[in-house]
Coordinates of C-alpha atoms in Angstrom, one line a residue:
Chain A
D15 CA -6.1 12.0 9.4
I16 CA -8.8 9.4 8.6
Q17 CA -8.4 6.3 10.8
M18 CA -9.1 3.0 9.3
T19 CA -10.1 0.2 11.7
Q20 CA -9.9 -3.2 10.1
S21 CA -11.4 -6.4 11.6
P22 CA -10.7 -9.1 12.4
S23 CA -6.9 -9.0 12.7
F24 CA -6.7 -12.7 12.4
L25 CA -9.1 -15.1 10.8
S26 CA -9.0 -18.9 10.7
A27 CA -11.0 -20.6 7.9
S28 CA -11.2 -23.6 5.7
V29 CA -11.1 -24.1 2.0
G30 CA -14.6 -23.5 0.7
D31 CA -15.6 -21.1 3.5
R32 CA -17.2 -17.7 2.9
V33 CA -15.3 -15.0 4.8
T34 CA -15.8 -11.3 5.3
I35 CA -13.3 -8.7 6.3
N36 CA -14.3 -5.2 7.4
C37 CA -12.9 -1.7 7.4
K38 CA -14.4 1.2 9.2
A39 CA -13.3 4.7 8.5
S40 CA -13.4 7.5 11.1
Q41 CA -15.3 9.6 8.6
N42 CA -17.1 9.3 5.3
I43 CA -14.6 8.2 2.6
N44 CA -17.1 8.4 -0.3
K45 CA -16.4 4.8 -1.5
Y46 CA -12.7 5.6 -2.2
L47 CA -11.7 2.3 -0.6
N48 CA -9.4 -0.4 -2.1
W49 CA -8.6 -3.9 -0.9
Y50 CA -5.3 -5.6 -1.3
Q51 CA -3.8 -9.1 -0.8
Q52 CA -0.3 -9.5 0.4
K53 CA 1.8 -12.7 0.5
L54 CA 5.2 -12.9 2.2
G55 CA 7.9 -11.6 0.0
E56 CA 5.5 -10.5 -2.8
A57 CA 4.2 -7.2 -3.9
P58 CA 0.8 -6.4 -2.5
K59 CA -1.9 -7.0 -5.1
R60 CA -5.0 -4.8 -5.6
L61 CA -8.1 -6.9 -5.6
I62 CA -10.9 -4.3 -5.4
Y63 CA -10.9 -0.6 -6.1
N64 CA -13.4 2.1 -5.2
T65 CA -15.4 -0.2 -3.0
N66 CA -16.8 -2.7 -5.4
N67 CA -14.8 -2.7 -8.7
L68 CA -12.9 -6.0 -9.3
Q69 CA -9.4 -5.5 -10.6
T70 CA -8.8 -7.2 -13.9
G71 CA -7.6 -10.7 -13.5
I72 CA -8.9 -11.2 -10.0
P73 CA -11.3 -14.1 -9.5
S74 CA -15.0 -13.3 -9.1
R75 CA -15.1 -15.0 -5.7
F76 CA -13.7 -11.7 -4.4
S77 CA -16.2 -8.9 -4.0
G78 CA -16.5 -5.6 -2.1
S79 CA -19.3 -3.5 -0.7
G80 CA -20.0 -0.6 1.5
S81 CA -20.5 3.1 1.7
G82 CA -20.0 6.0 4.0
T83 CA -17.7 4.7 6.7
D84 CA -18.2 1.0 6.5
Y85 CA -16.7 -1.4 3.9
T86 CA -16.5 -5.1 3.5
L87 CA -14.4 -7.6 1.5
T88 CA -16.0 -10.9 0.9
I89 CA -14.4 -14.1 -0.4
S90 CA -17.3 -16.3 -1.4
S91 CA -15.4 -19.7 -1.4
L92 CA -11.9 -19.8 -0.1
Q93 CA -9.3 -21.4 -2.2
P94 CA -5.9 -22.6 -1.0
E95 CA -4.1 -19.6 -2.7
D96 CA -6.3 -17.1 -0.8
F97 CA -4.5 -17.7 2.6
A98 CA -2.7 -14.4 2.9
T99 CA -2.9 -11.0 4.6
Y100 CA -5.5 -8.5 3.4
F101 CA -5.6 -4.8 4.0
C102 CA -7.7 -1.8 3.0
L103 CA -6.7 1.6 1.8
Q104 CA -8.7 4.8 1.8
H105 CA -7.7 7.3 -0.9
N106 CA -10.5 9.8 -0.4
S107 CA -8.2 12.3 1.4
F108 CA -4.6 12.9 2.2
P109 CA -2.8 11.3 3.8
W110 CA -4.0 8.0 2.4
T111 CA -4.4 5.6 5.3
F112 CA -4.5 1.9 5.6
G113 CA -6.3 -0.6 7.8
G114 CA -4.2 -2.7 10.1
G115 CA -4.5 -5.8 8.1
T116 CA -6.2 -9.2 8.4
K117 CA -4.1 -12.4 8.4
L118 CA -6.2 -15.2 6.9
E119 CA -5.0 -18.6 8.1
L120 CA -5.9 -22.1 7.3
K121 CA -7.9 -23.7 10.1
Chain B
Q28 CA 3.5 -5.1 -18.2
V29 CA 3.6 -2.7 -15.3
Q30 CA 6.6 -3.2 -13.0
L31 CA 8.1 -1.2 -10.2
K32 CA 11.3 -2.0 -8.5
E33 CA 12.8 -0.3 -5.5
S34 CA 16.5 -0.1 -4.8
G35 CA 18.7 1.4 -2.2
P36 CA 21.0 0.7 0.7
G37 CA 19.8 -1.9 3.1
L38 CA 21.5 -0.3 6.1
V39 CA 21.6 3.4 7.0
Q40 CA 23.2 4.9 10.1
P41 CA 21.1 7.0 12.5
S42 CA 20.9 10.7 11.6
Q43 CA 21.9 10.0 8.0
T44 CA 19.8 10.4 4.9
L45 CA 18.0 7.6 3.1
S46 CA 18.0 7.6 -0.7
L47 CA 15.8 5.2 -2.6
T48 CA 15.1 4.8 -6.3
C49 CA 11.9 3.3 -7.8
T50 CA 12.5 2.2 -11.4
V51 CA 9.3 1.7 -13.4
S52 CA 8.4 0.1 -16.6
G53 CA 5.2 -0.5 -18.6
F54 CA 3.9 3.0 -18.0
S55 CA 4.8 6.6 -18.2
L56 CA 5.6 8.8 -15.2
T57 CA 4.1 11.8 -17.1
S58 CA 0.7 10.0 -17.2
N59 CA 0.7 8.4 -13.8
S60 CA 1.5 9.2 -10.2
V61 CA 3.9 7.2 -8.0
S62 CA 3.6 7.0 -4.2
W63 CA 5.9 5.8 -1.5
V64 CA 4.5 3.6 1.3
R65 CA 6.4 2.0 4.1
Q66 CA 5.8 -0.8 6.6
P67 CA 7.8 -1.2 9.8
P68 CA 8.4 -4.8 10.9
G69 CA 5.2 -6.2 12.4
K70 CA 3.4 -2.9 12.0
G71 CA 0.9 -1.3 9.6
L72 CA 1.4 0.5 6.4
E73 CA 2.0 4.3 6.1
W74 CA 1.6 6.3 3.0
M75 CA 4.5 8.7 2.8
G76 CA 3.9 10.8 -0.2
A77 CA 3.4 11.0 -3.9
I78 CA 4.6 12.7 -7.1
W79 CA 1.8 13.3 -9.6
S80 CA 1.9 13.1 -13.3
G81 CA 2.5 16.8 -13.7
G82 CA 5.5 16.6 -11.3
S83 CA 3.8 18.2 -8.2
T84 CA 4.1 16.4 -4.9
D85 CA 2.1 15.7 -1.7
Y86 CA 3.6 14.5 1.5
N87 CA 2.3 13.0 4.7
S88 CA 2.4 15.8 7.2
A89 CA 4.1 13.5 9.7
L90 CA 7.1 13.2 7.4
K91 CA 7.0 16.4 5.4
S92 CA 9.8 18.2 7.1
R93 CA 12.2 15.2 6.3
L94 CA 10.9 13.9 3.0
S95 CA 11.5 14.8 -0.6
I96 CA 10.2 12.9 -3.7
S97 CA 11.4 13.7 -7.2
R98 CA 11.7 12.0 -10.5
D99 CA 13.7 11.7 -13.7
T100 CA 11.1 10.9 -16.4
S101 CA 13.8 10.2 -19.0
K102 CA 15.1 7.3 -16.9
S103 CA 11.6 6.3 -15.6
Q104 CA 12.8 6.7 -12.1
V105 CA 11.3 8.2 -8.9
F106 CA 13.4 9.1 -6.0
L107 CA 12.8 9.3 -2.3
K108 CA 15.1 11.2 0.1
M109 CA 14.5 11.3 3.8
N110 CA 16.8 12.9 6.3
S111 CA 17.5 12.6 10.0
L112 CA 16.8 8.9 10.0
Q113 CA 16.0 7.1 13.3
T114 CA 15.6 3.5 14.3
E115 CA 11.8 3.9 14.0
D116 CA 12.3 4.5 10.3
T117 CA 13.4 0.8 9.9
A118 CA 10.8 -0.6 7.4
I119 CA 10.1 -2.1 4.1
Y120 CA 9.7 0.8 1.6
F121 CA 7.4 0.3 -1.4
C122 CA 6.7 2.4 -4.4
T123 CA 3.3 2.2 -6.1
R124 CA 1.7 3.3 -9.3
G125 CA -1.2 5.3 -8.0
S126 CA -3.1 2.9 -5.8
S127 CA -2.9 0.0 -8.1
Y128 CA 0.5 -1.7 -8.8
W129 CA 3.2 -2.1 -6.1
G130 CA 6.8 -3.0 -6.2
Q131 CA 8.1 -5.8 -4.0
G132 CA 9.7 -3.4 -1.6
V133 CA 13.1 -2.9 -0.2
M134 CA 14.1 -3.4 3.5
V135 CA 15.9 -0.6 5.1
T136 CA 17.4 -0.9 8.5
V137 CA 18.5 2.1 10.5
S138 CA 21.3 1.1 12.9
S139 CA 24.7 2.0 13.9

């Protein structure tokens, strides 16, 4: 199975900050990497698919990049509604596997 | 709009079988895959398996011997059955359309 190592696990930041979250795969996942936002009690929401494609309706302050084994989610200017948990998913090969999650908290 | 809603018993006894239903709307099961994903309390997400648009299935090898996913396209429902439940199967169970839309999940506790 492909292991997804996500960092950091916790992140404290302020409104307006630029933040980055990383996922490292144990092998090449050919850019089949999605990013999700999860808020307590809500369904996870896909933000980015296949590394750098913004899901319809998601603000442009969210962006993704990467290739091979290393991928990054960037939020260019944090808004109050962005404080949530974020996780990545590789869907290059079965079983699909997830990063451990990043909890983004208000500093 | 696309919606998925999981339903099933909140409590299952050890060694028993879990049966969950995912009722979907806003898309066709014959054109889209549905996966099941679970998240134990305080732990990470685990992809369990999927049923594809053509009706074939794939399972996580860690669960394959206990897991079955099926569907009723006429009712827009996907089913998960997993047997021999243990306490470590306590989790929130989600169904997803492909890798895009997710349901809110259903909490399942395995306890006597």
